[in-house]
Amino acid sequence: MVIPEFNASPAATVKLLWGGTFDPIHQGHVSSAIELSKYLGVQPVQLLPNSQPAHRQRPVATAEQRAEMLALAIDAHDELAMDTREVKRQGPSYSVSTMAEVRQEIGPIMPLIWCMGMDAFAGLRQWHRWQELLDYGHVLVLTRPATYWPQDPELLTWYATHKVEDAKHLLASPSGQVAHLKLGQHAVSATQIRQQLCLGLKPSATELAPAVAQYIASQSLYGIN
Ligand code: ATP
């Protein structure tokens, strides 16, 4: 299988990455990423599927299948792209290693922003060398329905130490800051999609892109026969 290739525009002045498992990619990811692109005035938002997530259980779909679904989901959206480096690298996917590699590629000046949902942020202290993330870029936390600010004092202190009030301020420097942002709230999760499919239910087009639904059926993924 050939993993589809997407490249950021050579004129890009900001590197905006959104890592995840995308098992499968859903319309919560897609809609939020489009809104983020508009809010920051940055294109593209590069969705970055992991190979072997380091902080959660093994995905159901293979890395190649998740990348293929991602390619189908973003096909019609010029403001979105995919970064396939973790899928190609294989082995455990550590965001800090990916950010270090990207920083090496883009040089010391360009802002690098790593986006994550609030649920991912809540588990940040379990991430490999988490405090080094800001050595290479910024962290942007997106609120998400039914997720709340973590109560972990160390994480909150870290957040307060590095925060800027408006996510747009992250565009003014290469690294070292955190922000949070509330976009349109899309109450959809990959867990919920997998459960629906396993029960023989059909997720709506506002939850799962039809092309991705077709791919899932063609590959008999998530318990579909
Ligand atoms: P699962 O239910 O399997 O945990 P998920 O829906 O959280 O999956 P992931 O691929 O794990 O999807 O998410 C990748 C990133 O996108 C994470 O940082 C997650 O917090 C964020 N994210 C996922 N869904 C949404 C959403 N609806 N709104 C905002 N952020 C989201």
Short mmCIF file of C-alpha atoms and ligand atoms in Angstrom, two decimals:
data_model
loop_
_atom_site.label_atom_id
_atom_site.label_comp_id
_atom_site.label_asym_id
_atom_site.label_seq_id
_atom_site.Cartn_x
_atom_site.Cartn_y
_atom_site.Cartn_z
CA MET A 1 0.00 0.00 0.00
CA VAL A 2 1.28 3.44 -0.84
CA ILE A 3 0.67 6.03 1.87
CA PRO A 4 -0.69 9.18 0.20
CA GLU A 5 1.68 12.13 0.21
CA PHE A 6 0.62 15.65 1.16
CA ASN A 7 2.94 18.57 1.46
CA ALA A 8 2.44 21.92 3.07
CA SER A 9 2.55 24.84 0.70
CA PRO A 10 6.15 26.01 0.28
CA ALA A 11 4.93 29.50 1.16
CA ALA A 12 3.75 28.40 4.62
CA THR A 13 4.99 30.68 7.37
CA VAL A 14 3.55 28.73 10.29
CA LYS A 15 3.63 24.99 10.91
CA LEU A 16 0.35 23.83 12.40
CA LEU A 17 0.22 20.14 13.34
CA TRP A 18 -2.66 18.16 14.84
CA GLY A 19 -1.57 14.74 15.98
CA GLY A 20 -3.88 11.84 16.77
CA THR A 21 -4.84 8.24 16.24
CA PHE A 22 -7.75 8.99 13.91
CA ASP A 23 -9.26 5.51 14.36
CA PRO A 24 -11.21 6.63 12.35
CA ILE A 25 -10.98 10.33 11.49
CA HIS A 26 -14.43 11.87 12.11
CA GLN A 27 -16.17 15.12 11.34
CA GLY A 28 -15.30 16.51 14.80
CA HIS A 29 -11.65 16.46 13.72
CA VAL A 30 -12.37 17.82 10.24
CA SER A 31 -14.76 20.61 11.26
CA SER A 32 -12.58 21.72 14.18
CA ALA A 33 -9.46 21.75 11.99
CA ILE A 34 -11.20 23.87 9.35
CA GLU A 35 -12.44 26.30 12.01
CA LEU A 36 -8.95 26.44 13.48
CA SER A 37 -7.47 27.26 10.09
CA LYS A 38 -9.97 30.11 9.70
CA TYR A 39 -9.47 31.44 13.22
CA LEU A 40 -5.69 31.57 12.95
CA GLY A 41 -5.65 32.50 9.26
CA VAL A 42 -3.21 29.65 8.67
CA GLN A 43 -3.25 27.00 5.96
CA PRO A 44 -2.87 24.13 5.97
CA VAL A 45 -3.65 22.47 9.27
CA GLN A 46 -1.65 19.26 8.97
CA LEU A 47 -3.28 16.24 10.54
CA LEU A 48 -0.62 13.82 11.68
CA PRO A 49 -1.69 10.21 12.29
CA ASN A 50 0.47 8.30 14.73
CA SER A 51 1.87 4.88 14.00
CA GLN A 52 1.76 3.29 17.42
CA PRO A 53 0.21 5.67 19.95
CA ALA A 54 2.37 5.78 23.05
CA HIS A 55 -0.39 6.69 25.55
CA ARG A 56 -3.39 4.61 24.65
CA GLN A 57 -4.42 1.14 23.59
CA ARG A 58 -3.56 -0.22 20.18
CA PRO A 59 -5.82 1.17 17.42
CA VAL A 60 -8.24 -1.15 15.61
CA ALA A 61 -7.29 -0.03 12.10
CA THR A 62 -3.70 -0.24 10.89
CA ALA A 63 -1.66 2.93 10.51
CA GLU A 64 -2.01 2.64 6.72
CA GLN A 65 -5.79 2.29 6.95
CA ARG A 66 -6.03 5.28 9.29
CA ALA A 67 -3.90 7.34 6.89
CA GLU A 68 -6.05 6.28 3.94
CA MET A 69 -9.23 7.27 5.77
CA LEU A 70 -7.67 10.58 6.68
CA ALA A 71 -6.78 11.22 3.05
CA LEU A 72 -10.38 10.53 2.01
CA ALA A 73 -11.81 12.78 4.74
CA ILE A 74 -9.69 15.81 3.84
CA ASP A 75 -9.76 15.35 0.08
CA ALA A 76 -12.23 18.19 -0.56
CA HIS A 77 -10.69 20.58 1.97
CA ASP A 78 -7.84 22.72 0.69
CA GLU A 79 -7.14 24.07 4.17
CA LEU A 80 -6.25 20.60 5.47
CA ALA A 81 -3.30 18.34 4.72
CA MET A 82 -1.71 15.24 6.16
CA ASP A 83 1.77 14.69 7.55
CA THR A 84 2.61 11.01 7.24
CA ARG A 85 6.01 11.00 8.96
CA GLU A 86 4.94 8.98 12.04
CA VAL A 87 3.13 6.39 9.94
CA LYS A 88 6.23 5.96 7.79
CA ARG A 89 8.60 5.93 10.76
CA GLN A 90 6.64 3.15 12.52
CA GLY A 91 7.38 2.16 16.12
CA PRO A 92 6.11 4.22 19.07
CA SER A 93 5.05 7.77 18.17
CA TYR A 94 6.39 10.39 20.56
CA SER A 95 5.20 13.92 19.83
CA VAL A 96 8.36 15.40 21.32
CA SER A 97 10.51 13.50 18.80
CA THR A 98 8.25 14.57 15.95
CA MET A 99 8.35 18.20 17.07
CA ALA A 100 12.14 18.08 17.36
CA GLU A 101 12.36 16.66 13.83
CA VAL A 102 9.99 19.29 12.43
CA ARG A 103 11.89 22.08 14.20
CA GLN A 104 15.06 20.83 12.57
CA GLU A 105 13.37 21.02 9.15
CA ILE A 106 11.79 24.47 9.48
CA GLY A 107 14.68 26.20 11.19
CA PRO A 108 14.61 28.27 14.39
CA ILE A 109 12.25 31.12 13.39
CA MET A 110 8.99 29.67 12.11
CA PRO A 111 6.18 29.21 14.66
CA LEU A 112 5.36 25.54 15.22
CA ILE A 113 2.02 24.80 16.88
CA TRP A 114 0.99 21.36 18.13
CA CYS A 115 -2.79 21.08 18.60
CA MET A 116 -4.61 18.70 20.88
CA GLY A 117 -8.04 18.32 22.42
CA MET A 118 -8.64 18.97 26.12
CA ASP A 119 -8.85 15.22 26.82
CA ALA A 120 -5.38 14.72 25.37
CA PHE A 121 -4.10 17.73 27.33
CA ALA A 122 -5.46 16.19 30.56
CA GLY A 123 -3.06 13.26 30.05
CA LEU A 124 -0.09 15.36 28.94
CA ARG A 125 2.05 14.54 31.99
CA GLN A 126 2.10 10.91 30.86
CA TRP A 127 3.68 11.92 27.54
CA HIS A 128 7.33 11.14 26.94
CA ARG A 129 9.49 14.20 27.88
CA TRP A 130 6.33 16.32 27.94
CA GLN A 131 7.97 19.42 29.33
CA GLU A 132 10.34 19.55 26.35
CA LEU A 133 7.48 20.03 23.89
CA LEU A 134 7.76 23.79 24.36
CA ASP A 135 11.46 23.72 23.49
CA TYR A 136 10.41 22.98 19.93
CA GLY A 137 7.01 24.62 19.50
CA HIS A 138 3.80 25.86 21.11
CA VAL A 139 0.92 23.77 22.42
CA LEU A 140 -2.66 24.71 21.56
CA VAL A 141 -5.46 23.03 23.53
CA LEU A 142 -8.91 22.85 21.96
CA THR A 143 -11.95 22.51 24.17
CA ARG A 144 -14.24 19.63 23.31
CA PRO A 145 -17.76 18.72 24.43
CA ALA A 146 -17.91 16.76 27.69
CA THR A 147 -14.28 17.41 28.53
CA TYR A 148 -13.16 19.67 31.34
CA TRP A 149 -10.04 21.39 32.55
CA PRO A 150 -7.83 18.84 34.30
CA GLN A 151 -7.38 19.22 38.04
CA ASP A 152 -3.74 18.13 38.05
CA PRO A 153 -1.89 20.93 39.91
CA GLU A 154 1.45 20.37 38.17
CA LEU A 155 -0.15 20.51 34.74
CA LEU A 156 -2.15 23.63 35.62
CA THR A 157 0.95 25.36 36.98
CA TRP A 158 2.81 24.52 33.78
CA TYR A 159 -0.10 25.87 31.77
CA ALA A 160 -0.29 29.09 33.81
CA THR A 161 3.48 29.63 33.50
CA HIS A 162 3.49 29.48 29.71
CA LYS A 163 0.02 30.63 28.69
CA VAL A 164 -0.95 33.42 26.34
CA GLU A 165 -4.51 34.74 26.38
CA ASP A 166 -5.27 34.50 22.67
CA ALA A 167 -4.21 31.57 20.49
CA LYS A 168 -3.28 34.11 17.78
CA HIS A 169 -0.38 35.24 19.96
CA LEU A 170 1.26 31.88 19.24
CA LEU A 171 1.85 33.08 15.69
CA ALA A 172 4.26 35.75 16.88
CA SER A 173 7.06 33.50 18.17
CA PRO A 174 8.58 30.12 17.30
CA SER A 175 7.96 28.18 20.53
CA GLY A 176 7.53 28.17 24.29
CA GLN A 177 3.87 29.07 24.85
CA VAL A 178 0.49 27.42 25.44
CA ALA A 179 -3.03 28.63 24.74
CA HIS A 180 -6.50 27.23 24.66
CA LEU A 181 -9.27 27.90 22.21
CA LYS A 182 -12.97 27.17 22.07
CA LEU A 183 -14.20 26.57 18.55
CA GLY A 184 -17.60 25.21 17.46
CA GLN A 185 -18.22 22.20 19.68
CA HIS A 186 -18.61 18.96 17.75
CA ALA A 187 -19.84 16.17 19.99
CA VAL A 188 -18.37 13.26 18.10
CA SER A 189 -15.63 10.82 19.04
CA ALA A 190 -13.93 7.90 17.34
CA THR A 191 -14.98 5.63 20.22
CA GLN A 192 -18.61 6.50 19.61
CA ILE A 193 -18.23 5.91 15.84
CA ARG A 194 -16.60 2.51 16.39
CA GLN A 195 -19.36 1.54 18.82
CA GLN A 196 -22.09 2.60 16.40
CA LEU A 197 -20.52 0.63 13.55
CA CYS A 198 -20.01 -2.43 15.71
CA LEU A 199 -23.73 -2.38 16.58
CA GLY A 200 -24.61 -2.15 12.89
CA LEU A 201 -25.68 1.51 13.15
CA LYS A 202 -24.84 4.05 10.46
CA PRO A 203 -23.12 7.24 11.67
CA SER A 204 -24.56 10.37 10.06
CA ALA A 205 -22.61 12.42 7.50
CA THR A 206 -22.10 15.07 10.19
CA GLU A 207 -20.25 12.44 12.22
CA LEU A 208 -18.38 10.46 9.57
CA ALA A 209 -17.58 11.51 5.99
CA PRO A 210 -19.43 9.25 3.50
CA ALA A 211 -16.16 8.38 1.70
CA VAL A 212 -14.68 7.22 5.01
CA ALA A 213 -17.83 5.21 5.79
CA GLN A 214 -17.51 3.51 2.40
CA TYR A 215 -13.85 2.73 3.01
CA ILE A 216 -14.66 1.24 6.43
CA ALA A 217 -17.28 -1.01 4.84
CA SER A 218 -14.91 -2.05 2.04
CA GLN A 219 -12.24 -3.03 4.58
CA SER A 220 -14.71 -4.65 7.03
CA LEU A 221 -13.34 -2.48 9.82
CA TYR A 222 -14.76 -2.00 13.33
CA GLY A 223 -16.87 -5.13 13.35
CA ILE A 224 -18.62 -4.50 10.03
CA ASN A 225 -19.06 -7.72 8.02
P1 ATP B 1 -11.09 8.05 20.67
O1 ATP B 1 -12.55 8.21 20.99
O2 ATP B 1 -10.72 6.76 20.01
O3 ATP B 1 -10.20 8.37 21.86
P2 ATP B 1 -10.94 10.69 19.45
O4 ATP B 1 -12.29 11.00 18.92
O5 ATP B 1 -10.52 11.35 20.73
O6 ATP B 1 -10.72 9.12 19.55
P3 ATP B 1 -8.30 11.00 18.38
O7 ATP B 1 -7.81 10.53 17.07
O8 ATP B 1 -7.83 10.31 19.58
O9 ATP B 1 -9.91 11.00 18.31
O10 ATP B 1 -8.09 12.55 18.48
C1 ATP B 1 -6.94 13.21 17.98
C2 ATP B 1 -6.90 14.58 18.62
O11 ATP B 1 -8.08 15.31 18.27
C3 ATP B 1 -6.88 14.53 20.17
O12 ATP B 1 -6.04 15.56 20.62
C4 ATP B 1 -8.33 14.79 20.53
O13 ATP B 1 -8.44 15.39 21.80
C5 ATP B 1 -8.78 15.74 19.42
N1 ATP B 1 -10.20 15.61 19.13
C6 ATP B 1 -10.87 14.50 18.80
N2 ATP B 1 -12.17 14.74 18.59
C7 ATP B 1 -12.34 16.06 18.79
C8 ATP B 1 -13.48 16.93 18.75
N3 ATP B 1 -14.70 16.47 18.49
N4 ATP B 1 -13.28 18.25 19.00
C9 ATP B 1 -12.03 18.70 19.31
N5 ATP B 1 -10.92 17.93 19.38
C10 ATP B 1 -11.07 16.63 19.13
#
